[in-house]
Amino acid sequence: MKHRRLLVLAGVVGVIALIVSLSVAAAGSKRAAQPQVAATIGAPKVPNAAAIKKKYGGQKITFVGDSVGNGHVRDAALAKRFTHDTGIQVTVEPHSAASDQAYSQLARAFSEKSSSIDVAMIDVVWPGAFAPYLVNLKPKLGKQSKLHLASIVANDTINGKLVAMPWFGDYGILYYRKDLLKKYHYSAPPKTWADLFTMAKKIQTGERSSNPNFAGFVFQGNAYEGLTCNALEWIASAGGGHIIDNGKVTIDNAKARKILDAFRAQIGKVTPTGVTTYQEDQTEHAFDNGDAAFARNWPYQYGIGATAGSKVKGKFGVTVLPHGASGKPVGTVGGWQLAVSKFSKHPGAAIEFVRYMTSPPVEKFDAITNSNVPTIVSVAKNKAVVKANPYLKPAIASVSRVTRPAKFLGTHYNEASKVVYQGINQILTGSSSSQVLPQIKSKLQQILKSK
Ligand code: GLC
């Protein structure tokens, strides 16, 4: 009952949030993503298509898919191929670009038992919350799931049921301008956040004379799920824990306060004031437009910057994120899964679509055209894939991964993350961490208690 109420509430908040997010995204989108990327390589053909056609041809399904970077272009190309080969009509609807708002959209549909969604992409932090509404894929896709990283399959398995199939992974990385490092006599990217701030300041001061829009460092500072991911990286890389550790709220500690205040001090200095409204797309646009020396983002940004015609093609590199004085580099685990709704009228056709979308050839296609992290081990090691995605090299890919505290929060994760990102956004916009962290702590404790 409690859960149902939560979902309804999430739905209402979601409508408002969606409108806000669409206007934020529109305001920040200086240019459209580059559709030619996915179009240049053909979507792989569907294996066993004749048999699928015989069984499900003519059925219509809706896939709620990606909207960040070139994700929608990829989804549309794959869906078109799937329809061509199997006769199953797939309508692709991009979800909200902000993960937590996409959550609210799905939560609303599930609470209404709506059959309007057949397949949905779900964030790595959602399987626990959505499990009751998702089809167990184990009987049909259990064998294929064995090709995927066991840790992600385990995350997608709730009470023994495979509620989603891994689709692509994610971890935070640092993008840096190689040409500008050279110009300002730096031989390597920064190792610590303090180094990054110093380097960003020097480069920004120099570049501003010819480009008044130039910023030292950009990241996802808007009050949304992406900020929880960024803040976790700052805090964990400074030795300040993982927001909740062993079921206890740990976010209010001296190391966390120090690193958060250090970030606050850079707003309006080496990062533009507007960073507190940036999501992934705005970050990518600033960097790929040649307006930033450093950016924190997920791997999908690599492919866009490396595309012919990009202003930074050949000029940038990627590496692990910097760390705090007493910490080590980390990257927040992100990533997406594909799930089939229990309310789907065509679960058989939907499962075949998920089988195709999470198969090795499609993951290879996605990695090469869209620089997304494969969840299939053999694809991640494939030579052509590694060549297109240097962040897969062990020096970067083996970075310590930190996870958001979803396992302690279950259905309350989104509510708790909202407390975190709203509080951190307050810090970035001027409040001191000694004022905000105790408030975050007590709200998180209440949420944990109410579970
Ligand atoms: C990326 C990650 C996802 C995360 C989101 C936050 O899409 O894959 O896990 O929640 O960014 O913006």
Coordinates of C-alpha atoms and ligand atoms in Angstrom, one line a residue:
M1 CA 0.0 0.0 0.0
K2 CA 2.8 2.3 1.0
H3 CA 4.6 1.5 -2.2
R4 CA 1.6 2.3 -4.3
R5 CA 1.2 5.7 -2.6
L6 CA 4.8 6.4 -3.3
L7 CA 4.4 5.6 -6.9
V8 CA 1.4 7.8 -7.3
L9 CA 3.2 10.6 -5.6
A10 CA 6.2 10.0 -7.8
G11 CA 3.9 10.3 -10.8
V12 CA 2.6 13.7 -9.8
V13 CA 6.0 15.1 -9.0
G14 CA 7.2 13.5 -12.3
V15 CA 4.8 15.6 -14.5
I16 CA 6.0 18.8 -12.9
A17 CA 9.6 17.7 -13.0
L18 CA 9.3 16.6 -16.6
I19 CA 8.2 20.0 -17.7
V20 CA 11.1 21.6 -15.8
S21 CA 13.6 19.1 -17.2
L22 CA 12.4 19.6 -20.8
S23 CA 12.8 23.4 -20.5
V24 CA 16.2 23.0 -18.8
A25 CA 17.3 20.6 -21.6
A26 CA 15.9 22.9 -24.3
A27 CA 17.6 25.9 -22.8
G28 CA 20.9 24.1 -22.6
S29 CA 20.9 22.5 -26.0
K30 CA 22.9 24.9 -28.1
R31 CA 23.0 22.3 -30.9
A32 CA 21.4 19.0 -31.6
A33 CA 23.3 15.7 -31.1
Q34 CA 24.8 14.4 -34.3
P35 CA 22.6 11.8 -35.9
Q36 CA 25.1 10.8 -38.5
V37 CA 27.0 8.7 -35.9
A38 CA 24.6 5.8 -35.7
A39 CA 23.5 6.1 -39.3
T40 CA 26.9 5.3 -40.8
I41 CA 27.0 1.7 -39.5
G42 CA 24.0 -0.5 -40.1
A43 CA 22.1 -2.0 -37.2
P44 CA 22.8 -5.8 -36.9
K45 CA 20.2 -8.2 -38.3
V46 CA 17.9 -10.1 -36.0
P47 CA 18.9 -13.8 -35.6
N48 CA 16.0 -16.3 -36.0
A49 CA 13.8 -13.6 -37.5
A50 CA 11.6 -15.9 -39.5
A51 CA 10.5 -17.9 -36.5
I52 CA 9.9 -14.7 -34.5
K53 CA 7.9 -13.2 -37.4
K54 CA 5.7 -16.3 -37.6
K55 CA 4.9 -16.1 -33.9
Y56 CA 4.6 -12.4 -33.3
G57 CA 4.7 -10.6 -36.6
G58 CA 2.1 -7.8 -36.8
Q59 CA 2.1 -7.2 -33.0
K60 CA 2.8 -3.6 -31.8
I61 CA 5.0 -2.8 -28.9
T62 CA 6.2 0.5 -27.3
F63 CA 9.8 0.9 -26.1
V64 CA 10.5 3.7 -23.7
G65 CA 14.1 4.4 -24.5
D66 CA 17.0 6.8 -24.4
S67 CA 17.2 10.5 -24.9
V68 CA 20.7 11.5 -23.9
G69 CA 23.4 12.2 -26.6
N70 CA 22.7 10.1 -29.7
G71 CA 20.8 7.4 -27.7
H72 CA 17.5 8.0 -29.4
V73 CA 19.1 7.8 -32.9
R74 CA 20.5 4.4 -31.9
D75 CA 17.2 3.2 -30.5
A76 CA 15.3 4.3 -33.6
A77 CA 17.9 2.6 -35.9
L78 CA 17.7 -0.7 -33.9
A79 CA 13.9 -0.7 -33.7
K80 CA 13.6 -0.1 -37.4
R81 CA 15.8 -3.0 -38.2
F82 CA 13.9 -5.2 -35.7
T83 CA 10.6 -4.3 -37.3
H84 CA 12.0 -4.8 -40.8
D85 CA 13.2 -8.3 -39.9
T86 CA 10.4 -9.6 -37.6
G87 CA 7.3 -7.6 -38.6
I88 CA 6.9 -6.6 -34.9
Q89 CA 6.1 -2.8 -34.9
V90 CA 8.1 -0.9 -32.4
T91 CA 7.3 2.6 -31.3
V92 CA 10.2 4.3 -29.6
E93 CA 9.4 6.9 -27.1
P94 CA 12.4 8.7 -25.5
H95 CA 12.1 9.1 -21.8
S96 CA 13.0 12.2 -19.8
A97 CA 16.7 12.9 -20.0
A98 CA 16.9 13.1 -16.2
S99 CA 17.0 9.6 -14.7
D100 CA 14.8 10.4 -11.7
Q101 CA 12.1 12.0 -13.9
A102 CA 12.2 9.0 -16.2
Y103 CA 11.6 7.0 -13.0
S104 CA 8.5 9.0 -12.2
Q105 CA 7.1 8.5 -15.7
L106 CA 7.5 4.7 -15.3
A107 CA 6.3 4.7 -11.7
R108 CA 3.1 6.5 -12.9
A109 CA 2.5 4.0 -15.7
F110 CA 3.0 1.0 -13.4
S111 CA 0.8 2.4 -10.7
E112 CA -1.9 2.8 -13.3
K113 CA -1.3 -0.8 -14.5
S114 CA -1.0 0.8 -18.0
S115 CA -0.3 -1.4 -21.0
S116 CA 1.1 1.6 -22.9
I117 CA 4.6 0.5 -22.2
D118 CA 6.0 -2.9 -23.2
V119 CA 9.7 -2.5 -22.9
A120 CA 11.5 0.2 -20.8
M121 CA 15.1 1.0 -20.1
I122 CA 15.7 1.1 -16.4
D123 CA 18.5 2.7 -14.4
V124 CA 20.9 0.5 -12.4
V125 CA 19.4 1.9 -9.2
W126 CA 15.8 0.9 -10.0
P127 CA 15.5 -2.9 -10.2
G128 CA 14.6 -3.1 -6.4
A129 CA 11.9 -0.5 -6.7
F130 CA 10.3 -1.8 -10.0
A131 CA 10.6 -5.6 -9.5
P132 CA 6.9 -6.1 -8.7
Y133 CA 5.9 -4.6 -12.1
L134 CA 8.4 -6.5 -14.3
V135 CA 8.3 -9.8 -16.1
N136 CA 10.8 -12.5 -14.9
L137 CA 13.0 -12.9 -17.9
K138 CA 14.9 -15.9 -16.6
P139 CA 13.0 -18.6 -18.4
K140 CA 13.6 -17.0 -21.8
L141 CA 16.7 -14.9 -21.5
G142 CA 18.5 -16.7 -18.6
K143 CA 21.0 -18.3 -21.0
Q144 CA 21.8 -15.0 -22.8
S145 CA 22.2 -13.3 -19.4
K146 CA 25.2 -15.5 -18.7
L147 CA 27.1 -13.6 -21.4
H148 CA 26.8 -10.4 -19.3
L149 CA 28.8 -9.3 -16.3
A150 CA 27.7 -11.3 -13.3
S151 CA 27.6 -8.3 -11.0
I152 CA 25.1 -6.5 -13.2
V153 CA 23.0 -9.7 -13.6
A154 CA 23.0 -10.0 -9.9
N155 CA 21.8 -6.4 -9.6
D156 CA 19.0 -7.2 -12.0
T157 CA 18.0 -10.3 -10.1
I158 CA 15.4 -9.6 -7.3
N159 CA 14.2 -12.5 -5.2
G160 CA 15.5 -15.0 -7.7
K161 CA 13.8 -13.3 -10.6
L162 CA 15.7 -11.7 -13.5
V163 CA 13.6 -8.5 -13.8
A164 CA 15.8 -6.9 -16.4
M165 CA 18.6 -7.6 -18.8
P166 CA 21.8 -5.6 -18.7
W167 CA 22.1 -3.2 -21.7
F168 CA 25.0 -0.9 -21.2
G169 CA 27.2 0.2 -18.3
D170 CA 28.5 3.5 -17.2
Y171 CA 31.1 5.0 -15.0
G172 CA 32.2 8.6 -14.4
I173 CA 35.4 9.7 -16.3
L174 CA 37.4 12.9 -16.9
Y175 CA 37.5 14.5 -20.3
Y176 CA 40.4 16.8 -20.9
R177 CA 41.7 18.9 -23.7
K178 CA 45.2 17.6 -24.7
D179 CA 45.9 20.6 -26.9
L180 CA 45.3 23.0 -24.1
L181 CA 47.3 21.0 -21.5
K182 CA 50.2 21.3 -23.9
K183 CA 49.6 25.0 -24.6
Y184 CA 49.8 25.8 -20.9
H185 CA 52.7 23.5 -20.3
Y186 CA 51.1 20.6 -18.4
S187 CA 52.5 17.2 -19.2
A188 CA 49.6 15.1 -17.7
P189 CA 46.0 15.5 -16.7
P190 CA 45.3 16.4 -13.0
K191 CA 45.6 13.7 -10.3
T192 CA 43.8 15.5 -7.5
W193 CA 40.8 17.9 -7.5
A194 CA 43.1 20.6 -6.2
D195 CA 45.4 20.1 -9.3
L196 CA 42.3 20.2 -11.5
F197 CA 41.1 23.5 -10.1
T198 CA 44.6 25.1 -10.4
M199 CA 45.0 23.9 -14.0
A200 CA 41.5 24.8 -15.0
K201 CA 42.0 28.3 -13.6
K202 CA 45.2 28.9 -15.6
I203 CA 43.7 27.6 -18.8
Q204 CA 40.5 29.5 -18.4
T205 CA 42.3 32.8 -17.7
G206 CA 44.4 32.3 -20.9
E207 CA 41.5 31.2 -23.1
R208 CA 39.0 33.8 -22.0
S209 CA 40.9 36.5 -23.9
S210 CA 39.7 34.9 -27.2
N211 CA 36.6 33.0 -25.9
P212 CA 34.6 34.8 -23.2
N213 CA 32.4 31.6 -22.8
F214 CA 35.4 29.4 -21.9
A215 CA 35.2 27.5 -18.6
G216 CA 37.8 25.5 -16.8
F217 CA 35.6 22.6 -15.6
V218 CA 32.0 21.5 -16.2
F219 CA 30.0 18.7 -14.7
Q220 CA 26.4 17.8 -13.8
G221 CA 25.5 20.2 -11.0
N222 CA 21.7 20.5 -11.6
A223 CA 19.5 19.2 -8.8
Y224 CA 18.8 15.7 -10.3
E225 CA 20.1 12.2 -10.1
G226 CA 23.3 13.0 -12.0
L227 CA 24.4 15.3 -9.1
T228 CA 24.0 12.4 -6.7
C229 CA 26.5 10.5 -8.9
N230 CA 28.9 13.4 -9.1
A231 CA 28.8 14.2 -5.4
L232 CA 29.4 10.5 -4.6
E233 CA 32.5 10.6 -6.7
W234 CA 33.8 13.8 -5.0
I235 CA 33.1 12.5 -1.5
A236 CA 34.3 8.9 -2.0
S237 CA 37.4 10.1 -3.8
A238 CA 38.2 12.3 -0.7
G239 CA 37.9 9.3 1.7
G240 CA 34.5 10.6 2.9
G241 CA 32.5 7.4 2.4
H242 CA 29.5 6.5 0.2
I243 CA 26.6 8.6 1.6
I244 CA 25.3 5.5 3.4
D245 CA 27.8 2.8 4.5
N246 CA 26.7 -0.5 6.1
G247 CA 23.2 0.8 6.5
K248 CA 24.3 3.9 8.4
V249 CA 24.2 7.5 7.0
T250 CA 27.8 8.6 6.8
I251 CA 27.5 11.7 4.5
D252 CA 28.1 14.2 7.3
N253 CA 31.8 13.9 8.0
A254 CA 34.8 16.3 7.9
K255 CA 36.2 14.9 4.6
A256 CA 32.9 15.3 2.9
R257 CA 32.4 18.8 4.2
K258 CA 35.8 19.8 3.0
I259 CA 35.5 18.5 -0.5
L260 CA 32.0 19.9 -1.0
D261 CA 33.1 23.3 0.2
A262 CA 36.0 23.1 -2.2
F263 CA 33.6 22.5 -5.1
R264 CA 31.4 25.4 -3.9
A265 CA 34.3 27.7 -3.8
Q266 CA 34.9 27.1 -7.6
I267 CA 31.4 28.0 -8.7
G268 CA 31.6 31.2 -10.7
K269 CA 35.4 30.8 -10.7
V270 CA 36.7 27.8 -12.7
T271 CA 33.2 26.5 -13.3
P272 CA 30.4 28.7 -14.8
T273 CA 27.6 29.6 -12.4
G274 CA 25.3 27.9 -14.8
V275 CA 26.8 24.5 -14.0
T276 CA 24.3 24.3 -11.2
T277 CA 21.7 23.7 -13.9
Y278 CA 23.8 21.4 -16.1
Q279 CA 22.8 17.8 -16.8
E280 CA 24.7 15.5 -19.1
D281 CA 23.8 17.1 -22.4
Q282 CA 24.8 20.7 -21.3
T283 CA 28.1 19.3 -20.0
E284 CA 28.8 17.5 -23.3
H285 CA 27.7 20.6 -25.4
A286 CA 30.1 22.9 -23.5
F287 CA 33.0 20.6 -23.9
D288 CA 32.4 19.5 -27.5
N289 CA 31.8 23.1 -28.5
G290 CA 35.3 23.9 -27.4
D291 CA 34.2 25.9 -24.4
A292 CA 35.8 23.9 -21.5
A293 CA 39.2 22.5 -20.6
F294 CA 37.8 19.6 -18.4
A295 CA 34.5 17.8 -18.1
R296 CA 33.1 15.0 -16.0
N297 CA 30.7 12.8 -17.9
W298 CA 29.9 9.2 -18.8
P299 CA 31.5 7.4 -21.7
Y300 CA 28.8 8.2 -24.2
Q301 CA 30.3 11.7 -24.6
Y302 CA 33.5 10.2 -26.1
G303 CA 31.8 9.1 -29.3
I304 CA 30.1 12.5 -29.9
G305 CA 33.4 14.4 -29.4
A306 CA 35.3 11.9 -31.7
T307 CA 32.8 12.3 -34.6
A308 CA 33.9 13.9 -37.8
G309 CA 32.9 17.5 -37.6
S310 CA 33.2 17.8 -33.8
K311 CA 35.2 20.9 -32.7
V312 CA 37.3 18.8 -30.3
K313 CA 37.9 15.8 -32.5
G314 CA 41.5 14.6 -32.0
K315 CA 42.1 17.3 -29.3
F316 CA 40.8 15.5 -26.2
G317 CA 41.7 12.6 -24.0
V318 CA 39.9 10.6 -21.2
T319 CA 41.2 9.4 -17.9
V320 CA 40.1 8.5 -14.4
L321 CA 38.6 11.3 -12.3
P322 CA 40.8 13.2 -9.9
H323 CA 40.8 12.4 -6.2
G324 CA 40.8 14.3 -2.9
A325 CA 44.0 14.9 -0.9
S326 CA 43.7 11.7 1.1
G327 CA 41.7 9.5 -1.3
K328 CA 41.9 7.6 -4.6
P329 CA 40.2 8.0 -8.0
V330 CA 36.7 6.4 -8.2
G331 CA 33.9 6.3 -10.7
T332 CA 30.2 6.1 -9.9
V333 CA 28.5 3.0 -11.4
G334 CA 25.7 3.8 -13.7
G335 CA 24.1 2.0 -16.5
W336 CA 20.9 0.8 -18.0
Q337 CA 18.9 -2.4 -18.3
L338 CA 15.9 -3.4 -20.4
A339 CA 12.8 -4.7 -18.7
V340 CA 9.4 -5.9 -19.9
S341 CA 6.3 -4.6 -18.1
K342 CA 3.9 -7.1 -16.5
F343 CA 1.1 -5.0 -18.0
S344 CA 2.3 -5.5 -21.5
K345 CA -0.3 -7.1 -23.8
H346 CA 2.5 -8.6 -26.0
P347 CA 5.2 -9.9 -23.6
G348 CA 6.4 -12.5 -26.1
A349 CA 7.2 -9.9 -28.7
A350 CA 8.6 -7.6 -26.1
I351 CA 11.0 -10.3 -24.8
E352 CA 12.2 -11.0 -28.4
F353 CA 13.0 -7.3 -28.7
V354 CA 14.9 -7.3 -25.4
R355 CA 16.8 -10.5 -26.6
Y356 CA 17.9 -8.6 -29.7
M357 CA 18.8 -5.4 -28.0
T358 CA 20.9 -7.1 -25.3
S359 CA 22.7 -9.5 -27.8
P360 CA 26.5 -9.3 -28.5
P361 CA 26.1 -7.8 -32.0
V362 CA 23.8 -5.0 -30.8
E363 CA 26.1 -4.2 -27.8
K364 CA 29.0 -4.0 -30.2
F365 CA 27.0 -1.7 -32.5
D366 CA 26.1 0.5 -29.5
A367 CA 29.7 0.6 -28.3
I368 CA 31.1 1.5 -31.7
T369 CA 28.5 4.0 -32.8
N370 CA 27.6 5.4 -29.4
S371 CA 30.6 4.7 -27.2
N372 CA 28.5 3.1 -24.5
V373 CA 30.1 0.6 -22.1
P374 CA 29.3 -3.0 -23.1
T375 CA 28.0 -5.3 -20.3
I376 CA 29.0 -8.3 -22.3
V377 CA 32.5 -9.2 -21.3
S378 CA 33.6 -10.5 -24.8
V379 CA 32.3 -7.3 -26.5
A380 CA 34.2 -5.1 -24.0
K381 CA 37.4 -6.9 -25.0
N382 CA 36.8 -6.8 -28.7
K383 CA 39.6 -5.0 -30.5
A384 CA 37.4 -2.7 -32.7
V385 CA 35.3 -1.8 -29.6
V386 CA 38.4 -0.9 -27.5
K387 CA 39.8 1.1 -30.4
A388 CA 36.7 3.2 -30.6
N389 CA 36.4 3.5 -26.8
P390 CA 39.8 4.1 -25.1
Y391 CA 38.1 4.3 -21.7
L392 CA 37.8 0.5 -21.9
K393 CA 41.6 0.2 -21.5
P394 CA 42.4 -1.3 -18.1
A395 CA 44.1 1.9 -16.8
I396 CA 40.7 3.6 -16.8
A397 CA 38.2 0.7 -16.8
S398 CA 39.7 -0.8 -13.6
V399 CA 39.1 2.3 -11.6
S400 CA 37.5 1.7 -8.2
R401 CA 33.7 1.8 -8.8
V402 CA 31.4 3.3 -6.2
T403 CA 27.8 2.5 -6.0
R404 CA 24.9 4.7 -5.0
P405 CA 23.2 3.4 -1.8
A406 CA 20.2 1.8 -3.6
K407 CA 20.6 -1.5 -1.9
F408 CA 19.9 0.1 1.5
L409 CA 16.9 2.0 0.3
G410 CA 15.0 -0.2 -2.1
T411 CA 11.7 1.5 -3.1
H412 CA 12.9 4.6 -1.2
Y413 CA 16.0 5.2 -3.3
N414 CA 14.6 7.9 -5.4
E415 CA 13.2 9.8 -2.5
A416 CA 16.6 9.6 -0.7
S417 CA 18.6 10.6 -3.7
K418 CA 16.4 13.6 -4.1
V419 CA 17.3 14.7 -0.5
V420 CA 21.0 14.2 -1.5
Y421 CA 21.0 16.1 -4.8
Q422 CA 18.8 18.9 -3.5
G423 CA 21.1 19.4 -0.6
I424 CA 24.3 19.3 -2.6
N425 CA 22.8 21.7 -5.2
Q426 CA 22.1 24.1 -2.2
I427 CA 25.8 23.8 -1.3
L428 CA 26.9 24.5 -4.8
T429 CA 24.6 27.6 -5.0
G430 CA 26.0 29.1 -1.8
S431 CA 25.1 27.3 1.5
S432 CA 28.0 25.9 3.6
S433 CA 28.2 22.1 3.9
S434 CA 28.3 22.4 7.7
Q435 CA 24.8 23.8 7.5
V436 CA 23.4 21.4 4.8
L437 CA 25.0 18.0 5.6
P438 CA 23.4 17.6 9.0
Q439 CA 20.0 18.2 7.3
I440 CA 20.7 15.7 4.6
K441 CA 21.8 13.2 7.3
S442 CA 18.7 13.5 9.4
K443 CA 16.3 13.3 6.4
L444 CA 18.1 10.2 5.2
Q445 CA 17.9 8.7 8.7
Q446 CA 14.2 9.3 8.7
I447 CA 13.8 7.6 5.3
L448 CA 15.8 4.6 6.4
K449 CA 13.7 4.3 9.6
S450 CA 10.4 4.5 7.6
K451 CA 11.4 1.5 5.5
Ligands
GLC1 C1 23.7 7.9 -16.5 C2 23.9 6.6 -15.7 C3 22.7 6.4 -14.7 C4 22.5 7.7 -13.9 C5 22.4 8.9 -14.7 C6 22.3 10.1 -13.9 O1 22.6 7.8 -17.4 O2 24.0 5.5 -16.5 O3 23.0 5.3 -13.9 O4 21.5 7.5 -13.0 O5 23.4 9.0 -15.6 O6 22.1 11.3 -14.6

